Amino acid sequence: DVQLVESGGGSVQAGGSLRLSCAASGGIYSRYCMGWFRQGPGKEREGVAVISFGGGSTIYTDSVKGRFTISEDSAKNTVYLQMNNLKPEDTAMYYCAARGFGYCGLSRERFGYWGQGTQVTVS
């Protein structure tokens, strides 16, 4: 099994920055694709950004392009989400997710491993 542990959430003012971290362990072949999803109050969980682990190919949802950057440190088995110029609409619980080879996109239904989430609040 894959274990995912997020950290780095918090409360910031609009225009500020945060960096989320997702430490992964176990099931290396189930971590071909890793990503960040978010669920705001009263909203469905949506894909924010994904990265193919080791390859570096990335995909972003339109609303965060130019503001968020997903990256990986394969030596630390960690994926990061650098979030700049945060807006109130970015307020959500942010979840790290992973899946094996065959797909690396923003569809949450295609991911089988999830972390517990970390809260981001922008005021």
CSV table of C-alpha atoms in Angstrom, one decimal:
chain,number,residue,atom,x,y,z
A,1,ASP,CA,0.0,0.0,0.0
A,2,VAL,CA,0.9,3.6,-0.5
A,3,GLN,CA,1.0,6.0,2.4
A,4,LEU,CA,0.7,9.8,1.8
A,5,VAL,CA,1.2,12.4,4.4
A,6,GLU,CA,0.6,16.1,3.6
A,7,SER,CA,1.9,19.1,5.4
A,8,GLY,CA,2.3,22.8,4.9
A,9,GLY,CA,-1.2,24.1,5.0
A,10,GLY,CA,-2.2,27.2,6.9
A,11,SER,CA,-3.9,30.6,6.8
A,12,VAL,CA,-2.6,33.4,4.7
A,13,GLN,CA,-3.8,36.7,3.3
A,14,ALA,CA,-4.6,37.1,-0.3
A,15,GLY,CA,-1.5,37.5,-2.4
A,16,GLY,CA,0.5,35.3,-0.1
A,17,SER,CA,2.3,32.0,-0.6
A,18,LEU,CA,2.3,28.6,0.9
A,19,ARG,CA,4.2,25.4,0.0
A,20,LEU,CA,2.5,22.0,0.5
A,21,SER,CA,4.5,18.8,0.9
A,22,CYS,CA,3.4,15.2,0.4
A,23,ALA,CA,5.7,12.5,1.7
A,24,ALA,CA,5.1,9.2,0.1
A,25,SER,CA,6.0,5.7,1.2
A,26,GLY,CA,5.4,2.1,0.1
A,27,GLY,CA,4.1,0.8,-3.2
A,28,ILE,CA,6.6,2.5,-5.5
A,29,TYR,CA,4.9,1.1,-8.6
A,30,SER,CA,1.6,2.6,-7.4
A,31,ARG,CA,3.1,6.1,-7.4
A,32,TYR,CA,3.7,6.6,-11.1
A,33,CYS,CA,1.5,9.7,-11.0
A,34,MET,CA,1.1,12.0,-8.0
A,35,GLY,CA,-1.1,15.0,-7.6
A,36,TRP,CA,-2.9,17.6,-5.6
A,37,PHE,CA,-6.6,17.9,-5.4
A,38,ARG,CA,-8.7,20.3,-3.4
A,39,GLN,CA,-12.2,20.4,-2.0
A,40,GLY,CA,-13.7,23.8,-1.0
A,41,PRO,CA,-16.8,24.3,1.2
A,42,GLY,CA,-19.8,22.9,-0.6
A,43,LYS,CA,-17.8,21.9,-3.7
A,44,GLU,CA,-16.7,18.7,-5.2
A,45,ARG,CA,-13.1,17.6,-5.0
A,46,GLU,CA,-11.2,18.9,-8.1
A,47,GLY,CA,-7.8,18.2,-9.5
A,48,VAL,CA,-5.3,21.0,-9.1
A,49,ALA,CA,-2.0,19.7,-10.5
A,50,VAL,CA,-0.4,16.3,-11.2
A,51,ILE,CA,3.1,15.2,-12.0
A,52,SER,CA,4.5,11.9,-13.4
A,53,PHE,CA,6.9,10.8,-10.7
A,54,GLY,CA,10.4,10.7,-12.1
A,55,GLY,CA,9.5,12.0,-15.5
A,56,GLY,CA,8.4,15.5,-14.5
A,57,SER,CA,5.5,15.9,-16.9
A,58,THR,CA,2.9,18.2,-15.3
A,59,ILE,CA,-0.7,19.2,-15.8
A,60,TYR,CA,-2.5,22.1,-14.1
A,61,THR,CA,-6.1,23.1,-13.8
A,62,ASP,CA,-6.7,26.5,-15.6
A,63,SER,CA,-7.4,28.5,-12.4
A,64,VAL,CA,-4.0,27.9,-11.0
A,65,LYS,CA,-1.8,28.1,-14.1
A,66,GLY,CA,0.9,30.7,-13.6
A,67,ARG,CA,0.4,30.7,-9.8
A,68,PHE,CA,1.0,27.1,-8.6
A,69,THR,CA,3.9,24.8,-9.3
A,70,ILE,CA,4.1,21.1,-8.7
A,71,SER,CA,7.5,19.5,-8.3
A,72,GLU,CA,9.1,16.4,-7.0
A,73,ASP,CA,12.1,15.3,-5.0
A,74,SER,CA,12.5,11.6,-5.9
A,75,ALA,CA,15.3,11.2,-3.4
A,76,LYS,CA,12.9,12.2,-0.6
A,77,ASN,CA,9.9,10.6,-2.2
A,78,THR,CA,8.2,13.9,-1.8
A,79,VAL,CA,5.9,16.0,-4.0
A,80,TYR,CA,5.5,19.7,-3.4
A,81,LEU,CA,2.9,22.3,-4.4
A,82,GLN,CA,4.2,25.8,-4.4
A,83,MET,CA,1.3,28.2,-4.3
A,84,ASN,CA,1.9,31.9,-5.0
A,85,ASN,CA,-0.5,34.8,-5.3
A,86,LEU,CA,-3.1,33.0,-3.4
A,87,LYS,CA,-6.8,34.0,-3.7
A,88,PRO,CA,-9.7,33.5,-1.4
A,89,GLU,CA,-11.2,31.1,-3.9
A,90,ASP,CA,-8.1,28.8,-3.3
A,91,THR,CA,-9.5,28.2,0.2
A,92,ALA,CA,-10.0,24.4,0.5
A,93,MET,CA,-8.8,21.2,2.0
A,94,TYR,CA,-5.9,20.0,-0.2
A,95,TYR,CA,-5.3,16.3,-0.7
A,96,CYS,CA,-2.3,14.5,-2.1
A,97,ALA,CA,-3.1,11.5,-4.3
A,98,ALA,CA,-1.2,8.8,-6.1
A,99,ARG,CA,-1.9,6.1,-8.7
A,100,GLY,CA,0.0,3.6,-10.8
A,101,PHE,CA,1.1,3.6,-14.4
A,102,GLY,CA,-1.5,4.2,-17.2
A,103,TYR,CA,-3.0,7.6,-16.4
A,104,CYS,CA,-1.7,10.9,-15.1
A,105,GLY,CA,-4.4,13.6,-15.3
A,106,LEU,CA,-6.8,15.6,-13.1
A,107,SER,CA,-9.7,13.1,-12.8
A,108,ARG,CA,-10.1,12.2,-9.1
A,109,GLU,CA,-11.9,9.0,-9.9
A,110,ARG,CA,-8.7,7.6,-11.4
A,111,PHE,CA,-6.7,7.9,-8.2
A,112,GLY,CA,-6.8,5.2,-5.5
A,113,TYR,CA,-4.4,6.4,-2.8
A,114,TRP,CA,-5.2,9.6,-0.8
A,115,GLY,CA,-3.7,11.4,2.1
A,116,GLN,CA,-5.7,12.9,5.0
A,117,GLY,CA,-5.5,16.5,3.7
A,118,THR,CA,-4.2,19.8,4.8
A,119,GLN,CA,-6.3,22.9,5.1
A,120,VAL,CA,-5.5,26.1,3.2
A,121,THR,CA,-7.4,29.3,4.1
A,122,VAL,CA,-6.9,32.5,2.2
A,123,SER,CA,-8.6,35.7,3.5
